[in-house]
Coordinates of C-alpha atoms in Angstrom, one line a residue:
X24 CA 50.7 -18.9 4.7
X25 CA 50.0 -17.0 7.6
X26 CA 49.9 -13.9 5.9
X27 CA 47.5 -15.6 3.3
X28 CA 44.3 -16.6 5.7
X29 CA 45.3 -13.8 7.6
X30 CA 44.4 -11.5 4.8
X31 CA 41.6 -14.1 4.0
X32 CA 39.9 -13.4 7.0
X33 CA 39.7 -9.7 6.3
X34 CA 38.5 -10.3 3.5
X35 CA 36.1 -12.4 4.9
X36 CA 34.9 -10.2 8.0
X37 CA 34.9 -7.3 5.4
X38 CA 32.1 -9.0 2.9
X39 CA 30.1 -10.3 6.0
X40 CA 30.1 -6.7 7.5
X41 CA 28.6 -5.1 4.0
X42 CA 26.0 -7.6 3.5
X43 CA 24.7 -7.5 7.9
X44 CA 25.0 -3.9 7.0
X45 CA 21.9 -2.6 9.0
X46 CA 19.5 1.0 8.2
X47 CA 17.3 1.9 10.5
X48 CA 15.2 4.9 11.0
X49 CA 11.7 6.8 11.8
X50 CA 9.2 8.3 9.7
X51 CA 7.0 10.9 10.1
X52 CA 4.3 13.0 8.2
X53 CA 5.5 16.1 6.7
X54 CA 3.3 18.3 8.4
X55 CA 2.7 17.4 11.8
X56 CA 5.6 15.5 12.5
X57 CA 3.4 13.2 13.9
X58 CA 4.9 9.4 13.6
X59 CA 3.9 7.1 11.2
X60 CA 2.9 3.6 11.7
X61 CA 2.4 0.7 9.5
X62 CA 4.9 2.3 6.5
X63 CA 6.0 -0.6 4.3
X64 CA 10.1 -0.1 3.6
X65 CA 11.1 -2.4 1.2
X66 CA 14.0 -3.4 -1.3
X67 CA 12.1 -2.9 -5.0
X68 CA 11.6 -6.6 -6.5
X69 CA 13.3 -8.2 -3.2
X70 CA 12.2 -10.3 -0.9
X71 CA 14.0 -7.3 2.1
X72 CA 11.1 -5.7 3.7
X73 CA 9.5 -4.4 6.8
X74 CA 6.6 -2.5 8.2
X75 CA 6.9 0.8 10.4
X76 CA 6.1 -0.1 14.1
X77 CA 3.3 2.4 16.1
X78 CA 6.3 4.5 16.3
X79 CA 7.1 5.2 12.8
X80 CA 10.3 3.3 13.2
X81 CA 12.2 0.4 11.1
X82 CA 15.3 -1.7 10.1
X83 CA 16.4 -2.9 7.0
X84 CA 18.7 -5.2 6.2
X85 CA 20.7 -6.2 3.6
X86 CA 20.7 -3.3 1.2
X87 CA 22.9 -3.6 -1.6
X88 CA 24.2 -0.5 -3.9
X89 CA 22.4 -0.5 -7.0
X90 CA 18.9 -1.5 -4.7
X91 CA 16.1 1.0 -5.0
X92 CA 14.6 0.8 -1.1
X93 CA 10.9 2.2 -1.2
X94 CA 8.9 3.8 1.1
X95 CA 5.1 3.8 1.1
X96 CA 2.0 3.5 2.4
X97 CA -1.8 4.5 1.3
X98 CA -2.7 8.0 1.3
X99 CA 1.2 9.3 1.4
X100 CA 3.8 10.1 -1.2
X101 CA 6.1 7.1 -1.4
X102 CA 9.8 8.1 -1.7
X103 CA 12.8 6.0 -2.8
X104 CA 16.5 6.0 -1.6
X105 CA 19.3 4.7 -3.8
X106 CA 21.1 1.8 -1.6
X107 CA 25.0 3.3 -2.8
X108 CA 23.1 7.1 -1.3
X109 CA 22.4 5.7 1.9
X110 CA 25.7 3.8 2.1
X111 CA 27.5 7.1 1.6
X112 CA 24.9 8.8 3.7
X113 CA 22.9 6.7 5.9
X114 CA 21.6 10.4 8.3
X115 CA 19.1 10.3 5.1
X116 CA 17.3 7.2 7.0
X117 CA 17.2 8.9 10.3
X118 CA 14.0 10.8 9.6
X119 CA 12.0 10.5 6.7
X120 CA 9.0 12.4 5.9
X121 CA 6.4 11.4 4.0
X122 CA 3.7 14.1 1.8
X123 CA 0.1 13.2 2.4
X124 CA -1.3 12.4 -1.2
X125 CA -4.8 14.0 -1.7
X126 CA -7.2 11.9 -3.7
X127 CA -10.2 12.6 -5.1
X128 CA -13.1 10.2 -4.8
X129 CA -15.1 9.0 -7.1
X130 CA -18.9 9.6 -7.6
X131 CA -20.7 6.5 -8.6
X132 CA -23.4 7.8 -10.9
X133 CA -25.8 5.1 -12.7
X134 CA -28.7 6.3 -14.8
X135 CA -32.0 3.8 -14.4
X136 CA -30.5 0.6 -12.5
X137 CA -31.7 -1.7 -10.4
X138 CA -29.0 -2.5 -7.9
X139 CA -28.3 -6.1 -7.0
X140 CA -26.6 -8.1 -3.7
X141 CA -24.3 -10.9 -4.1
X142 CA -21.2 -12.5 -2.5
X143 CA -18.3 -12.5 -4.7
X144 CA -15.4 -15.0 -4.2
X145 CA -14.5 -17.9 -2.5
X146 CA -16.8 -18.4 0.4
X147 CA -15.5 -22.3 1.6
X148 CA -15.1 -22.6 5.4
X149 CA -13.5 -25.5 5.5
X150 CA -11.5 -26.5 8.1
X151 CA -9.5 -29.9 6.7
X152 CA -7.8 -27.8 4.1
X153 CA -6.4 -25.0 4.7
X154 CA -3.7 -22.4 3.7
X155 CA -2.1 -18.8 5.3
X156 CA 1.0 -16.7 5.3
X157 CA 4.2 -18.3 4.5
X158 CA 5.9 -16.3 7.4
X159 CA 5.6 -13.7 10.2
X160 CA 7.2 -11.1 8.2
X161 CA 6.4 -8.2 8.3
X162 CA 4.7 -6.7 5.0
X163 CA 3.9 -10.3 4.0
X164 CA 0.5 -10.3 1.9
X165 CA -1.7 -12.9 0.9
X166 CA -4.8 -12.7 -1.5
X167 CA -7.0 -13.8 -4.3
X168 CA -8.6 -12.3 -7.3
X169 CA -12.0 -12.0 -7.5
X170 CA -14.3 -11.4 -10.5
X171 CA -17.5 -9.2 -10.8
X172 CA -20.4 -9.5 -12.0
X173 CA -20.8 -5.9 -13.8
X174 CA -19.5 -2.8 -13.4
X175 CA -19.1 -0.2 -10.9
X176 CA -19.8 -2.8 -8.1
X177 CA -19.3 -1.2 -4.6
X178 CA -17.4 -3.3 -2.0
X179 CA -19.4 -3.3 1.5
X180 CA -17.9 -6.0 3.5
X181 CA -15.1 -8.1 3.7
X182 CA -15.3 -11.7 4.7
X183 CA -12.8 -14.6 5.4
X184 CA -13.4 -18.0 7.3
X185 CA -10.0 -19.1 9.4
X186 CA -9.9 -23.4 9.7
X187 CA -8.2 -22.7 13.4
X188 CA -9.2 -20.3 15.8
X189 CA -6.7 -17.7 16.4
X190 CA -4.0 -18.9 18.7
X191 CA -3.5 -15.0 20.1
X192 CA -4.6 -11.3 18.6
X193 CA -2.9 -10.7 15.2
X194 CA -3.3 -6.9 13.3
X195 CA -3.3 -7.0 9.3
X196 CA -3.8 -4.1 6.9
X197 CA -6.8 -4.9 4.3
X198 CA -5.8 -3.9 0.7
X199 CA -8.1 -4.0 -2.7
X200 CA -5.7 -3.9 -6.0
X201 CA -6.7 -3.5 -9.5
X202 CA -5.2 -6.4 -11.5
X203 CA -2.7 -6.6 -14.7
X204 CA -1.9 -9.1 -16.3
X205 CA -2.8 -11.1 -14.2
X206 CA -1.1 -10.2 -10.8
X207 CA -2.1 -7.2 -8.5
X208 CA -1.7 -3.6 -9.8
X209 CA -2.6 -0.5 -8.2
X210 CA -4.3 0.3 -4.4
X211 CA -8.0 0.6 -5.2
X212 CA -8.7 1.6 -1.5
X213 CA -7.3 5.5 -0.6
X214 CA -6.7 4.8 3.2
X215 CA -5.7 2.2 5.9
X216 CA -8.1 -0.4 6.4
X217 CA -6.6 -2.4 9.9
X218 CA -8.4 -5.3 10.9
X219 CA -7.2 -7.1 14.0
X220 CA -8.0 -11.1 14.8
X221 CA -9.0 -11.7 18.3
X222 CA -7.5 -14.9 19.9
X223 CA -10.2 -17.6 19.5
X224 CA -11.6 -16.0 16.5
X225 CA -12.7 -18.3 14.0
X226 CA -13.6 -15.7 10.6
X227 CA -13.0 -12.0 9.7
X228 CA -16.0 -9.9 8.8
X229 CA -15.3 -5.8 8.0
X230 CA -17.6 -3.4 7.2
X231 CA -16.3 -1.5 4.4
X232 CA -18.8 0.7 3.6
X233 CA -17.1 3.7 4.7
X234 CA -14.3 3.5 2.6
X235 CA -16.0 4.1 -0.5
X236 CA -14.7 1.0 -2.1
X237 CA -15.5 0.9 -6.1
X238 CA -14.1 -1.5 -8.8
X239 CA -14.7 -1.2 -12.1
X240 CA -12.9 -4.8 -13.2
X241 CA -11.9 -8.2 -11.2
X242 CA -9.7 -6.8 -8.4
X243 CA -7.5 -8.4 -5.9
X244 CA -7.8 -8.7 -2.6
X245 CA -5.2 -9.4 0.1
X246 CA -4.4 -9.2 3.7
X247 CA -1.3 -7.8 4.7
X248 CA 0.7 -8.8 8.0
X249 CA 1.8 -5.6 9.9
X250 CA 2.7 -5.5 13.9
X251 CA 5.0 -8.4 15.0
X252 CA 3.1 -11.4 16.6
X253 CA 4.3 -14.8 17.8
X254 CA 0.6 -16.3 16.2
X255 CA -0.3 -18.0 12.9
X256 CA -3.0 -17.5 11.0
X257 CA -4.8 -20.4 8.5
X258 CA -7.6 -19.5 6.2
X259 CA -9.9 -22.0 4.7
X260 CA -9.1 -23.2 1.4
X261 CA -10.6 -25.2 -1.3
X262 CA -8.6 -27.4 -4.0
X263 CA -8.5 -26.8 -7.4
X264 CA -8.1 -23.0 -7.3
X265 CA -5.3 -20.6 -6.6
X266 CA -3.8 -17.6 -4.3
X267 CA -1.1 -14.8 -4.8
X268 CA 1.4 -13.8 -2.1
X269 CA 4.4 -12.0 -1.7
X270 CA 6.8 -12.1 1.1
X271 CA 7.4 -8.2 2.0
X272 CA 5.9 -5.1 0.6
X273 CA 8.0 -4.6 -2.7
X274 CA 8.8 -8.0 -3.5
X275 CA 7.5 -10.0 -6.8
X276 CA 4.2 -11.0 -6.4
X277 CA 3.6 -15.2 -7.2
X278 CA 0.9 -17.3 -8.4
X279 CA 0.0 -20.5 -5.7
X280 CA -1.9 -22.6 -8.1
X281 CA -2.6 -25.9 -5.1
X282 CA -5.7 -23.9 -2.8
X283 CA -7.7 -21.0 -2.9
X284 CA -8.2 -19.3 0.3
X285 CA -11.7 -18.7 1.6
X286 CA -11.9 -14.6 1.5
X287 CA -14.8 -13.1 0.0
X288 CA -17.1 -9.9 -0.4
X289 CA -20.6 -8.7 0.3
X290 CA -20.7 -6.4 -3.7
X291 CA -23.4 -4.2 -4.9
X292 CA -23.6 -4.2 -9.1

């Protein structure tokens, strides 16, 4: 009997020691070795993610054999890594570089038209209901899908009422998705767009007219939670509408069909 739990328990510490099984590494651009912040390392379809830190270092945890971990971030190559290849190899994590990915930007070009203004989205400020990330994890997103009135229409600015001031300064990433079949698709914005809430802030205005921001169809819209913080963040919301999140960077987007958060845009059509 002896024998028996004794062989149990190696058995035991030998499954717990696979799955705590940590990664952890730094990555850096390809060409001037510079580090990389903000990278989003995630398990493909999992909810096992995390988010570079200003030094272009990360930990991931668990990573199974058959997982597909991917490494990405706007205006780089992504790369993937078997989980069974790192397992046999984890020096491949050490240092990862990543290929800058040059994109070429589209010229908006419209023959006889009368632009137009308007605010696109949800623009409630309420402050009884209210709705926000579901955790502090890193690469956690949370957005809504916004219509347009005609197409191009150029994104200018950026705009989202909080129902509670800021508790302490929180840094997010701004992303803009094409959508398919109903859930978010590809980036439609070609570099980093950071936006960082001040303690006693109570909305988030950006001005994105330098980022050449262009949809052609209802896009997405999401903010993105990046640089460890002990705060929490609540947006506005109104009933009778809906939100998509995801909880790390490669994990399946979902449908919230309770609230819709108050983010919205200044658009040009």
């Amino acid at each position: 009997m002896k024998r028996s739990l004794s062989l149990l328990s190696l058995l035991l510490l030998g499954t717990l020691g696979v799955v705590a099984q940590e990664y952890s590494g730094r990555i850096i651009d390809a060409k001037d070795k510079s580090p990389l912040p903000y990278v989003n390392v995630g398990v493909l379809g999992k909810s096992v993610g995390t988010v570079s830190n200003t030094e272009g270092g990360f930990k991931i945890s668990p990573v199974g054999d058959v997982d597909s971990v991917k490494i990405s971030m706007v205006g780089y190559k992504p790369k993937r890594f078997l989980g069974a290849d790192l397992k046999a190899n984890p020096a491949k994590f050490q240092t990862i570089t990543l290929e800058q990915d040059v994109v070429s930007l589209k010229d908006v070009k419209v023959k006889n038209r009368k632009w137009k203004e308007a605010v696109l989205g949800n623009t409630t400020k309420s402050k009884g209901t209210n709705a926000g990330f579901n955790s502090n994890k890193l690469g956690n997103e949370i957005g809504i899908a916004i219509k347009i009135k005609r197409s191009p229409t150029i994104i200018k600015k950026f705009n989202a009422s909080l129902s509670d001031p800021s508790t302490t300064n929180v840094k997010m990433r701004l992303n803009f998705y094409t959508i398919k079949d109903g859930l978010p698709d590809q980036l439609i914005n070609n570099e980093n767009i950071f936006v960082t809430v001040k303690k006693g802030d109570e909305a988030i205005d950006v001005d994105l007219t330098q980022y050449n921001i262009v949809a052609e169809d209802k896009f997405f819209v999401s903010l993105e939670w990046i640089e460890t913080s002990p705060g929490r963040i609540m947006f506005s919301a109104s009933l009778l509408s809906s939100f998509i999140s995801r909880s790390t960077s490669q994990a399946a987007w979902e449908k919230v069909g309770i609230v819709g958060i108050g983010f919205n845009v200044l658009a040009e059509y």
